[in-house]
Amino acid sequence: MGGSTTRMDRLWRRLLALFTYRRRRPIVWTIEFVPTDVPKVDADLGVSKRAKEQGEAGFPSITDTEPDFVHRLVYNHFHQQVAYLHTEVQALAHHCDSQFTQIGVERIPEQIRSVPDRFQQLADGALVGYQSRLDELRERRDNAKAAYDDFKRKYGLIADADYPESKFVHFSVPFGLLAVEALFNAYVFSGADPMGRGIAGGIRIALIIALINIVIAVLLGNSLRNLNSRDRFKQLLGWISALAAILYIPLNLFWAHYRDRAIALKNLDAFSFDELVKLRMQVLPDAWAHFIGNPLAITSIESWGLFVLGCFVVVIALSDGYKMSDRIPGFEDRHRALLKAQRALGRLHDECVSLLNESYRRISAELQIAEASYNGLLANYDSVLGAQERLETVYKNQGRDYVQSYETVVALYRAENNRYRAGQSAPAYFNQPPTRLEVPRFPADLQERYQRRKEFRSYASQITTEVTAATEALQSRWTAALRSIGVGSHGVTNAV
């Protein structure tokens, strides 16, 4: 096959191609047929020169029966060439085999036929997980429904619980009222702090009154719902809350009297220091005495405004607290528990439907990819097979060339040797064919590949029918899986 330098260059180019190849198509190495340069082989091995020297010396002698050194030299040279050729071709043939495996065109038919079964495996996994949780969630839903219905029968209720879905608005009302009353109270109490702390003291008193009027009123309003309960203890709590709510009227009258007594200390010049200290210590008892003596004897319009606004805010706070939940205590809790159990069942159902749909979409996509890629993979298969055919042709031609060149060089040696023998007879094996140079068979059976290609091409004409059948079976199993959890052609049935 030419010189060793040429072979090394080709081997280096192939290794370089192996590590730099990036295109997504089969990588096929090949070799080229190189006719043997007989004169070069003659010169490299010194066949003619050795034939002349041997012939002039009468060697090999007529009595020799085994091939002489030159015969063996020529045989070994071409035997090595054949061995190298076979090793290289064997590596390339194995590489082609690995390319056939990587192409995987033979897996497409089985992949298409197994589509329904592969979907069924995914669907069975999703349905097993669904059924394992379904019984538990159904029991929880049924228990919540039974508790809810029992509560309705106990109170003779027909309608469902009435309460806001979100309590954001109801919680924001007290904060708004708190801000309004705190600002107004800060205004009317500015400078009316009996301890003489000025505006800061007035704001502190205003905040305390606003918190009592609003926060506690909201809690009392929510507790007023206990009046609708059939539990004696809860009814008692409701009456206590109602009594406490009524007490807000005298409480706000007392705030007004307190402001009147505190504002009287604003004119500090009218009192001595000792009198001022004594009066500051007596503001609360003095306000209480005036309140008990005549509750309506409020002396300033600001104090009356404090009373009216306080009562108005208390009414709103009581109403807001009452409406935060259903009017019957416990009804909202049972209704929310029922809704929570129903939503859990709904989420489980939706998750299962989502898993089934996702499995169906994934398997359908795989089926479409398999159909679309089959012809391309078959073309790659033909390409690799064509490369292997060319490799076989080159191998046979190169092997035949080595055999012919071997016989030519041996014949050249014998002719040159006889020419210089000066009439001496050559050994008998000079007139016999040289030792046979065996070329191993091509290291791959292409007949099997031809048969497989025939099968693949036959399947290519049927792939549309196969895909249609697989798609119909896939849709049938998908529909059956959805129906098993209550999803029909028009939506969800009452499966949960």
Coordinates of C-alpha atoms in Angstrom, one line a residue:
M1 CA 0.0 0.0 0.0
G2 CA 2.7 2.6 -0.5
G3 CA 5.2 3.9 2.0
S4 CA 4.8 4.0 5.7
T5 CA 4.9 7.8 5.7
T6 CA 1.7 7.9 3.6
R7 CA 0.0 5.5 5.9
M8 CA 0.9 7.5 9.0
D9 CA -0.4 10.6 7.4
R10 CA -3.7 9.0 6.7
L11 CA -3.9 7.6 10.2
W12 CA -3.2 11.0 11.7
R13 CA -5.9 12.7 9.6
R14 CA -8.4 10.1 10.7
L15 CA -7.5 10.6 14.4
L16 CA -7.8 14.3 13.9
A17 CA -11.2 13.9 12.3
L18 CA -12.4 11.7 15.2
F19 CA -11.7 14.4 17.8
T20 CA -12.9 17.4 15.8
Y21 CA -16.0 16.1 14.2
R22 CA -19.2 17.9 15.3
R23 CA -21.8 17.3 12.6
R24 CA -24.8 15.1 13.5
R25 CA -24.4 12.4 10.8
P26 CA -22.6 9.0 10.8
I27 CA -18.8 9.2 11.0
V28 CA -17.4 6.7 8.5
W29 CA -13.8 6.2 7.9
T30 CA -12.5 4.6 4.6
I31 CA -9.4 3.7 2.8
E32 CA -8.3 4.1 -0.8
F33 CA -7.0 1.6 -3.2
V34 CA -3.2 2.2 -3.9
P35 CA -1.6 0.1 -6.6
T36 CA 1.6 -1.5 -5.6
D37 CA 4.7 0.1 -7.1
V38 CA 6.6 -3.1 -8.1
P39 CA 9.8 -1.4 -9.1
K40 CA 9.9 0.5 -5.8
V41 CA 9.4 -2.8 -3.9
D42 CA 12.1 -4.3 -6.0
A43 CA 14.4 -1.5 -5.1
D44 CA 13.5 -1.4 -1.5
L45 CA 14.0 -5.1 -1.0
G46 CA 16.9 -5.4 -3.4
V47 CA 15.3 -8.3 -5.2
S48 CA 17.1 -7.8 -8.6
K49 CA 20.4 -7.1 -6.9
R50 CA 20.1 -10.2 -4.7
A51 CA 19.0 -12.3 -7.8
K52 CA 22.1 -11.3 -9.7
E53 CA 24.4 -12.0 -6.7
Q54 CA 22.7 -15.3 -6.0
G55 CA 22.7 -16.4 -9.6
E56 CA 26.3 -15.6 -10.2
A57 CA 27.2 -17.7 -7.1
G58 CA 24.9 -20.5 -8.2
F59 CA 22.5 -20.1 -5.4
P60 CA 20.1 -21.5 -4.6
S61 CA 21.5 -24.9 -5.6
I62 CA 19.6 -27.4 -7.6
T63 CA 19.4 -29.6 -4.5
D64 CA 17.5 -27.0 -2.4
T65 CA 13.9 -27.9 -1.7
E66 CA 12.8 -25.0 0.5
P67 CA 12.4 -21.4 -0.7
D68 CA 15.5 -19.4 -0.3
F69 CA 16.0 -16.2 1.7
V70 CA 14.7 -13.9 -1.1
H71 CA 11.6 -15.9 -1.6
R72 CA 10.9 -15.6 2.1
L73 CA 11.8 -11.9 2.2
V74 CA 9.3 -11.1 -0.6
Y75 CA 6.6 -13.3 1.0
N76 CA 7.1 -11.7 4.4
H77 CA 6.9 -8.2 2.9
F78 CA 3.6 -8.8 1.2
H79 CA 2.3 -10.9 4.1
Q80 CA 2.9 -7.9 6.4
Q81 CA 1.2 -5.7 3.9
V82 CA -1.9 -8.0 3.9
A83 CA -1.8 -8.2 7.7
Y84 CA -1.7 -4.4 8.0
L85 CA -4.5 -4.1 5.5
H86 CA -6.7 -6.6 7.3
T87 CA -6.1 -5.0 10.7
E88 CA -7.0 -1.5 9.3
V89 CA -10.0 -2.8 7.5
Q90 CA -11.2 -4.8 10.5
A91 CA -11.0 -1.6 12.6
L92 CA -13.0 0.3 10.0
A93 CA -15.5 -2.5 9.7
H94 CA -16.0 -2.5 13.5
H95 CA -16.4 1.2 13.4
C96 CA -19.1 0.8 10.8
D97 CA -20.8 -1.7 13.0
S98 CA -20.8 0.8 15.9
Q99 CA -22.3 3.4 13.5
F100 CA -25.1 1.0 12.7
T101 CA -25.8 0.6 16.4
Q102 CA -25.8 4.4 17.0
I103 CA -28.2 5.0 14.1
G104 CA -30.8 2.7 15.7
V105 CA -33.1 2.6 12.8
E106 CA -34.1 -0.9 13.8
R107 CA -35.5 0.5 17.1
I108 CA -38.0 2.7 15.4
P109 CA -40.6 0.0 14.5
E110 CA -40.6 -1.4 18.0
Q111 CA -40.7 2.1 19.5
I112 CA -43.8 2.9 17.4
R113 CA -45.5 -0.4 18.2
S114 CA -44.8 0.0 22.0
V115 CA -46.4 3.5 22.2
P116 CA -49.7 2.3 23.7
D117 CA -47.9 0.1 26.3
R118 CA -45.5 2.8 27.3
F119 CA -48.3 5.2 27.8
Q120 CA -50.2 2.6 29.8
Q121 CA -47.2 2.2 32.2
L122 CA -47.1 5.9 32.8
A123 CA -50.9 6.1 33.2
D124 CA -51.0 3.1 35.6
G125 CA -48.4 4.9 37.8
A126 CA -50.4 8.1 37.9
L127 CA -53.7 6.2 38.6
V128 CA -52.1 4.1 41.4
G129 CA -51.0 7.3 43.1
Y130 CA -54.4 8.8 42.6
Q131 CA -56.3 5.9 44.0
S132 CA -54.0 5.6 47.0
R133 CA -54.8 9.2 48.1
L134 CA -58.4 9.2 46.9
D135 CA -59.9 7.1 49.6
E136 CA -58.3 9.1 52.4
L137 CA -59.4 12.4 50.9
R138 CA -62.9 11.1 50.3
E139 CA -63.2 10.0 53.9
R140 CA -62.0 13.4 55.1
R141 CA -64.6 15.1 52.7
D142 CA -67.4 12.8 53.9
N143 CA -66.6 13.5 57.6
A144 CA -66.5 17.2 57.0
K145 CA -69.8 17.0 55.0
A146 CA -71.5 15.0 57.8
A147 CA -70.3 17.5 60.5
Y148 CA -71.6 20.4 58.4
D149 CA -75.0 18.8 57.7
D150 CA -75.4 17.8 61.4
F151 CA -74.7 21.4 62.4
K152 CA -77.3 22.7 59.9
R153 CA -79.9 20.2 61.2
K154 CA -79.1 21.2 64.8
Y155 CA -79.8 24.9 64.1
G156 CA -82.5 24.3 61.5
L157 CA -80.5 26.0 58.8
I158 CA -81.2 25.8 55.1
A159 CA -78.7 28.2 53.6
D160 CA -75.0 27.8 53.6
A161 CA -72.7 29.7 56.0
D162 CA -72.6 33.4 55.2
Y163 CA -69.1 35.0 55.8
P164 CA -66.6 37.0 53.8
E165 CA -64.2 34.9 51.7
S166 CA -61.4 37.3 52.7
K167 CA -61.3 39.2 56.0
F168 CA -59.0 41.9 54.6
V169 CA -61.8 44.5 54.4
H170 CA -63.1 43.7 57.9
F171 CA -59.7 43.9 59.4
S172 CA -59.0 47.2 57.5
V173 CA -62.1 48.9 58.9
P174 CA -60.9 48.9 62.6
F175 CA -57.5 50.3 61.5
G176 CA -59.3 53.1 59.5
L177 CA -61.6 53.9 62.5
L178 CA -58.6 53.8 64.8
A179 CA -56.8 56.4 62.7
V180 CA -59.8 58.6 62.5
E181 CA -60.7 58.6 66.1
A182 CA -57.1 58.9 67.2
L183 CA -56.7 62.0 65.1
F184 CA -59.9 63.6 66.5
N185 CA -59.1 62.6 70.0
A186 CA -55.6 64.0 69.7
Y187 CA -57.2 67.3 68.6
V188 CA -59.7 67.5 71.5
F189 CA -57.2 66.3 74.1
S190 CA -54.3 68.6 72.9
G191 CA -53.2 70.5 76.0
A192 CA -55.7 68.6 78.2
D193 CA -53.2 66.2 79.8
P194 CA -53.6 66.5 83.5
M195 CA -49.9 65.6 84.0
G196 CA -48.9 68.7 82.0
R197 CA -47.1 66.8 79.2
G198 CA -48.7 69.0 76.5
I199 CA -49.6 67.6 73.0
A200 CA -47.7 64.4 73.5
G201 CA -49.7 63.6 76.6
G202 CA -53.0 64.4 74.8
I203 CA -52.0 62.1 71.9
R204 CA -51.3 59.3 74.4
I205 CA -54.7 59.7 76.1
A206 CA -56.3 59.8 72.6
L207 CA -54.7 56.5 71.5
I208 CA -55.7 54.8 74.8
I209 CA -59.4 55.8 74.3
A210 CA -59.3 54.9 70.6
L211 CA -57.9 51.4 71.3
I212 CA -60.6 50.8 73.9
N213 CA -63.4 52.1 71.7
I214 CA -62.3 50.1 68.6
V215 CA -60.2 47.0 69.3
I216 CA -62.2 45.8 72.3
A217 CA -65.4 46.7 70.5
V218 CA -64.5 44.6 67.5
L219 CA -63.8 41.6 69.8
L220 CA -67.1 42.2 71.7
G221 CA -68.9 42.4 68.3
N222 CA -67.5 39.1 67.3
S223 CA -68.5 37.6 70.6
L224 CA -72.1 38.8 70.3
R225 CA -72.6 36.0 67.8
N226 CA -72.7 33.6 70.8
L227 CA -76.2 34.9 71.5
N228 CA -77.3 32.7 68.4
S229 CA -75.6 29.6 69.8
R230 CA -77.5 26.8 71.5
D231 CA -74.7 26.1 73.9
R232 CA -75.6 27.6 77.3
F233 CA -72.1 28.7 78.1
K234 CA -71.6 30.4 74.7
Q235 CA -75.0 32.2 75.2
L236 CA -73.8 33.4 78.6
L237 CA -70.6 34.8 76.9
G238 CA -72.9 36.5 74.3
W239 CA -75.0 38.2 77.0
I240 CA -71.9 39.3 78.8
S241 CA -70.6 40.8 75.6
A242 CA -73.9 42.6 75.0
L243 CA -73.8 44.1 78.4
A244 CA -70.2 45.2 77.9
A245 CA -71.2 46.8 74.6
I246 CA -74.0 48.8 76.3
L247 CA -71.5 50.1 78.8
Y248 CA -69.7 51.9 75.9
I249 CA -72.3 54.7 76.2
P250 CA -71.5 55.7 79.8
L251 CA -67.9 55.0 79.1
N252 CA -67.8 57.6 76.3
L253 CA -69.7 60.0 78.5
F254 CA -67.0 59.5 81.1
W255 CA -64.3 60.3 78.5
A256 CA -66.1 63.6 77.8
H257 CA -66.3 64.5 81.5
Y258 CA -62.6 63.5 81.9
R259 CA -61.7 65.9 79.0
D260 CA -63.8 68.8 80.6
R261 CA -62.0 68.4 84.0
A262 CA -58.6 68.0 82.3
I263 CA -59.0 71.0 80.0
A264 CA -59.8 73.2 83.1
L265 CA -56.2 72.8 84.1
K266 CA -55.0 74.3 80.9
N267 CA -54.9 77.8 82.5
L268 CA -52.0 77.3 84.8
D269 CA -51.8 80.9 85.9
A270 CA -55.1 80.6 87.8
F271 CA -53.6 78.1 90.3
S272 CA -50.7 78.0 92.6
F273 CA -48.1 75.3 92.3
D274 CA -49.5 73.3 95.3
E275 CA -53.1 73.7 94.0
L276 CA -52.0 72.6 90.5
V277 CA -50.4 69.4 91.9
K278 CA -53.4 68.6 94.0
L279 CA -55.8 69.2 91.1
R280 CA -53.8 67.0 88.7
M281 CA -54.0 64.2 91.3
Q282 CA -57.8 64.7 91.6
V283 CA -58.7 64.9 87.8
L284 CA -59.9 61.3 87.5
P285 CA -61.8 61.1 90.8
D286 CA -63.3 64.6 90.1
A287 CA -64.4 63.5 86.6
W288 CA -66.0 60.4 88.0
A289 CA -67.9 62.5 90.6
H290 CA -69.2 64.9 88.0
F291 CA -70.2 61.9 85.8
I292 CA -72.1 60.2 88.6
G293 CA -73.7 63.5 89.7
N294 CA -75.0 64.5 86.2
P295 CA -73.9 62.3 83.2
L296 CA -75.1 64.8 80.6
A297 CA -73.5 67.9 82.2
I298 CA -70.8 68.2 79.5
T299 CA -69.5 71.8 79.2
S300 CA -67.8 72.0 75.8
I301 CA -68.8 71.2 72.2
E302 CA -65.5 69.3 71.7
S303 CA -66.4 67.0 74.6
W304 CA -69.8 66.4 73.1
G305 CA -68.1 65.6 69.7
L306 CA -65.8 63.2 71.6
F307 CA -68.9 61.4 73.0
V308 CA -70.8 61.3 69.7
L309 CA -67.8 60.2 67.6
G310 CA -66.9 57.6 70.2
C311 CA -70.4 56.1 70.2
F312 CA -70.5 56.1 66.4
V313 CA -67.1 54.4 66.1
V314 CA -68.1 51.8 68.7
V315 CA -71.3 50.9 66.7
I316 CA -69.3 50.5 63.5
A317 CA -66.6 48.4 65.3
L318 CA -69.3 46.2 66.9
S319 CA -71.0 45.7 63.6
D320 CA -67.7 44.9 61.8
G321 CA -66.7 42.4 64.5
Y322 CA -70.2 40.7 64.3
K323 CA -70.0 40.4 60.4
M324 CA -66.5 39.0 60.4
S325 CA -67.9 35.5 60.5
D326 CA -71.2 33.8 60.2
R327 CA -73.8 34.8 62.8
I328 CA -73.8 31.3 64.3
P329 CA -70.5 30.4 66.0
G330 CA -68.8 27.3 64.5
F331 CA -70.8 27.4 61.2
E332 CA -68.0 29.1 59.3
D333 CA -65.4 26.7 60.7
R334 CA -67.4 23.6 59.5
H335 CA -68.1 25.1 56.1
R336 CA -64.4 26.0 55.6
A337 CA -63.4 22.5 56.7
L338 CA -65.8 21.1 54.0
L339 CA -64.5 23.4 51.3
K340 CA -60.9 22.6 52.2
A341 CA -61.6 18.8 51.9
Q342 CA -63.4 19.4 48.6
R343 CA -60.5 21.5 47.3
A344 CA -58.0 18.8 48.3
L345 CA -60.1 16.3 46.2
G346 CA -60.2 18.7 43.3
R347 CA -56.4 19.3 43.4
L348 CA -55.8 15.6 43.5
H349 CA -58.1 15.1 40.5
D350 CA -56.5 18.0 38.6
E351 CA -53.0 16.6 39.4
C352 CA -53.9 13.2 38.0
V353 CA -55.5 14.7 34.9
S354 CA -52.4 16.9 34.4
L355 CA -50.1 13.8 34.7
L356 CA -52.2 11.8 32.2
N357 CA -52.3 14.7 29.7
E358 CA -48.5 15.3 30.1
S359 CA -47.8 11.6 29.6
Y360 CA -50.0 11.6 26.5
R361 CA -48.3 14.7 25.1
R362 CA -44.9 13.3 25.7
I363 CA -45.6 9.9 24.1
S364 CA -47.3 11.6 21.2
A365 CA -44.3 13.8 20.6
E366 CA -42.0 10.7 20.7
L367 CA -44.2 9.0 18.2
Q368 CA -44.1 12.0 15.8
I369 CA -40.3 12.3 16.2
A370 CA -40.0 8.5 15.5
E371 CA -42.0 8.9 12.3
A372 CA -40.2 12.0 11.1
S373 CA -36.8 10.6 11.8
Y374 CA -37.2 7.2 10.3
N375 CA -36.4 8.1 6.7
G376 CA -33.4 10.2 7.8
L377 CA -32.1 7.3 9.9
L378 CA -32.7 4.9 7.0
A379 CA -30.7 7.3 4.8
N380 CA -27.9 7.2 7.3
Y381 CA -28.1 3.4 7.4
D382 CA -27.7 3.3 3.6
S383 CA -24.8 5.8 3.8
V384 CA -22.9 3.6 6.3
L385 CA -23.8 0.5 4.4
G386 CA -22.5 2.1 1.2
A387 CA -19.3 3.0 2.9
Q388 CA -18.9 -0.6 4.1
E389 CA -19.5 -1.8 0.6
R390 CA -16.8 0.5 -0.7
L391 CA -14.5 -0.7 2.0
E392 CA -15.1 -4.3 1.0
T393 CA -14.4 -3.4 -2.7
V394 CA -11.2 -1.6 -1.8
Y395 CA -10.1 -4.5 0.5
K396 CA -10.6 -7.1 -2.2
N397 CA -8.9 -5.1 -4.9
Q398 CA -6.0 -4.2 -2.6
G399 CA -5.7 -7.8 -1.5
R400 CA -5.8 -9.0 -5.1
D401 CA -3.2 -6.4 -6.0
Y402 CA -0.9 -7.7 -3.2
V403 CA -1.2 -11.2 -4.4
Q404 CA -0.5 -10.3 -8.0
S405 CA 2.4 -8.0 -7.0
Y406 CA 3.8 -10.7 -4.8
E407 CA 3.8 -13.2 -7.7
T408 CA 5.3 -10.6 -10.1
V409 CA 8.2 -9.8 -7.7
V410 CA 8.8 -13.6 -7.2
A411 CA 8.8 -14.1 -11.0
L412 CA 11.2 -11.2 -11.4
Y413 CA 13.6 -12.7 -8.9
R414 CA 13.5 -16.1 -10.5
A415 CA 14.0 -14.7 -14.0
E416 CA 16.9 -12.5 -12.9
N417 CA 18.5 -15.4 -11.0
N418 CA 18.2 -17.7 -14.0
R419 CA 19.8 -15.1 -16.2
Y420 CA 23.0 -14.9 -14.1
R421 CA 23.4 -18.6 -13.4
A422 CA 25.7 -19.2 -16.4
G423 CA 24.0 -22.4 -17.5
Q424 CA 23.5 -23.9 -14.0
S425 CA 20.1 -25.4 -13.3
A426 CA 17.8 -23.8 -10.8
P427 CA 16.1 -25.7 -8.0
A428 CA 12.9 -27.5 -8.9
Y429 CA 10.7 -25.1 -6.8
F430 CA 11.7 -22.3 -9.2
N431 CA 9.3 -23.9 -11.7
Q432 CA 6.5 -24.3 -9.2
P433 CA 4.0 -21.6 -8.0
P434 CA 5.4 -19.6 -5.0
T435 CA 4.1 -20.1 -1.5
R436 CA 0.4 -19.0 -1.6
L437 CA -0.2 -15.6 -0.1
E438 CA -3.5 -15.8 1.7
V439 CA -5.8 -12.8 2.0
P440 CA -8.3 -13.2 4.9
R441 CA -12.0 -12.7 4.2
F442 CA -13.5 -9.3 4.6
P443 CA -14.2 -9.0 8.3
A444 CA -18.0 -8.2 7.9
D445 CA -21.0 -10.1 6.6
L446 CA -22.8 -7.6 4.4
Q447 CA -25.5 -10.1 3.4
E448 CA -27.2 -9.7 6.8
R449 CA -27.0 -5.9 6.3
Y450 CA -28.6 -6.2 2.9
Q451 CA -31.4 -8.2 4.4
R452 CA -32.0 -5.7 7.2
R453 CA -32.0 -2.9 4.8
K454 CA -34.6 -4.7 2.8
E455 CA -36.8 -5.0 5.9
F456 CA -36.3 -1.4 6.8
R457 CA -37.3 -0.2 3.3
S458 CA -40.3 -2.5 3.5
Y459 CA -41.3 -1.0 6.8
A460 CA -40.9 2.6 5.4
S461 CA -43.9 1.9 3.1
Q462 CA -45.9 0.8 6.2
I463 CA -44.8 3.4 8.7
T464 CA -47.8 5.7 8.1
T465 CA -50.2 2.9 8.7
E466 CA -48.3 1.8 11.8
V467 CA -48.2 5.4 13.2
T468 CA -51.9 5.8 12.6
A469 CA -52.7 2.5 14.4
A470 CA -50.4 3.5 17.3
T471 CA -52.0 6.9 17.5
E472 CA -55.5 5.5 17.7
A473 CA -54.5 3.0 20.3
L474 CA -52.8 5.8 22.3
Q475 CA -55.8 8.0 22.2
S476 CA -58.1 5.1 23.2
R477 CA -56.0 4.3 26.3
W478 CA -55.7 8.0 27.1
T479 CA -59.4 8.4 27.0
A480 CA -60.0 5.3 29.0
A481 CA -57.6 6.5 31.7
L482 CA -59.3 9.9 31.9
R483 CA -62.7 8.3 32.1
S484 CA -61.5 6.1 35.0
I485 CA -61.2 9.3 37.0
G486 CA -64.4 10.9 35.8
V487 CA -63.3 13.0 32.8
G488 CA -65.5 12.5 29.8
S489 CA -65.7 14.1 26.4
H490 CA -67.6 17.1 27.8
G491 CA -65.6 17.8 31.0
V492 CA -65.4 16.4 34.5
T493 CA -68.1 14.2 35.9
N494 CA -68.8 13.7 39.6
A495 CA -65.9 11.3 40.1
V496 CA -64.6 12.7 43.4

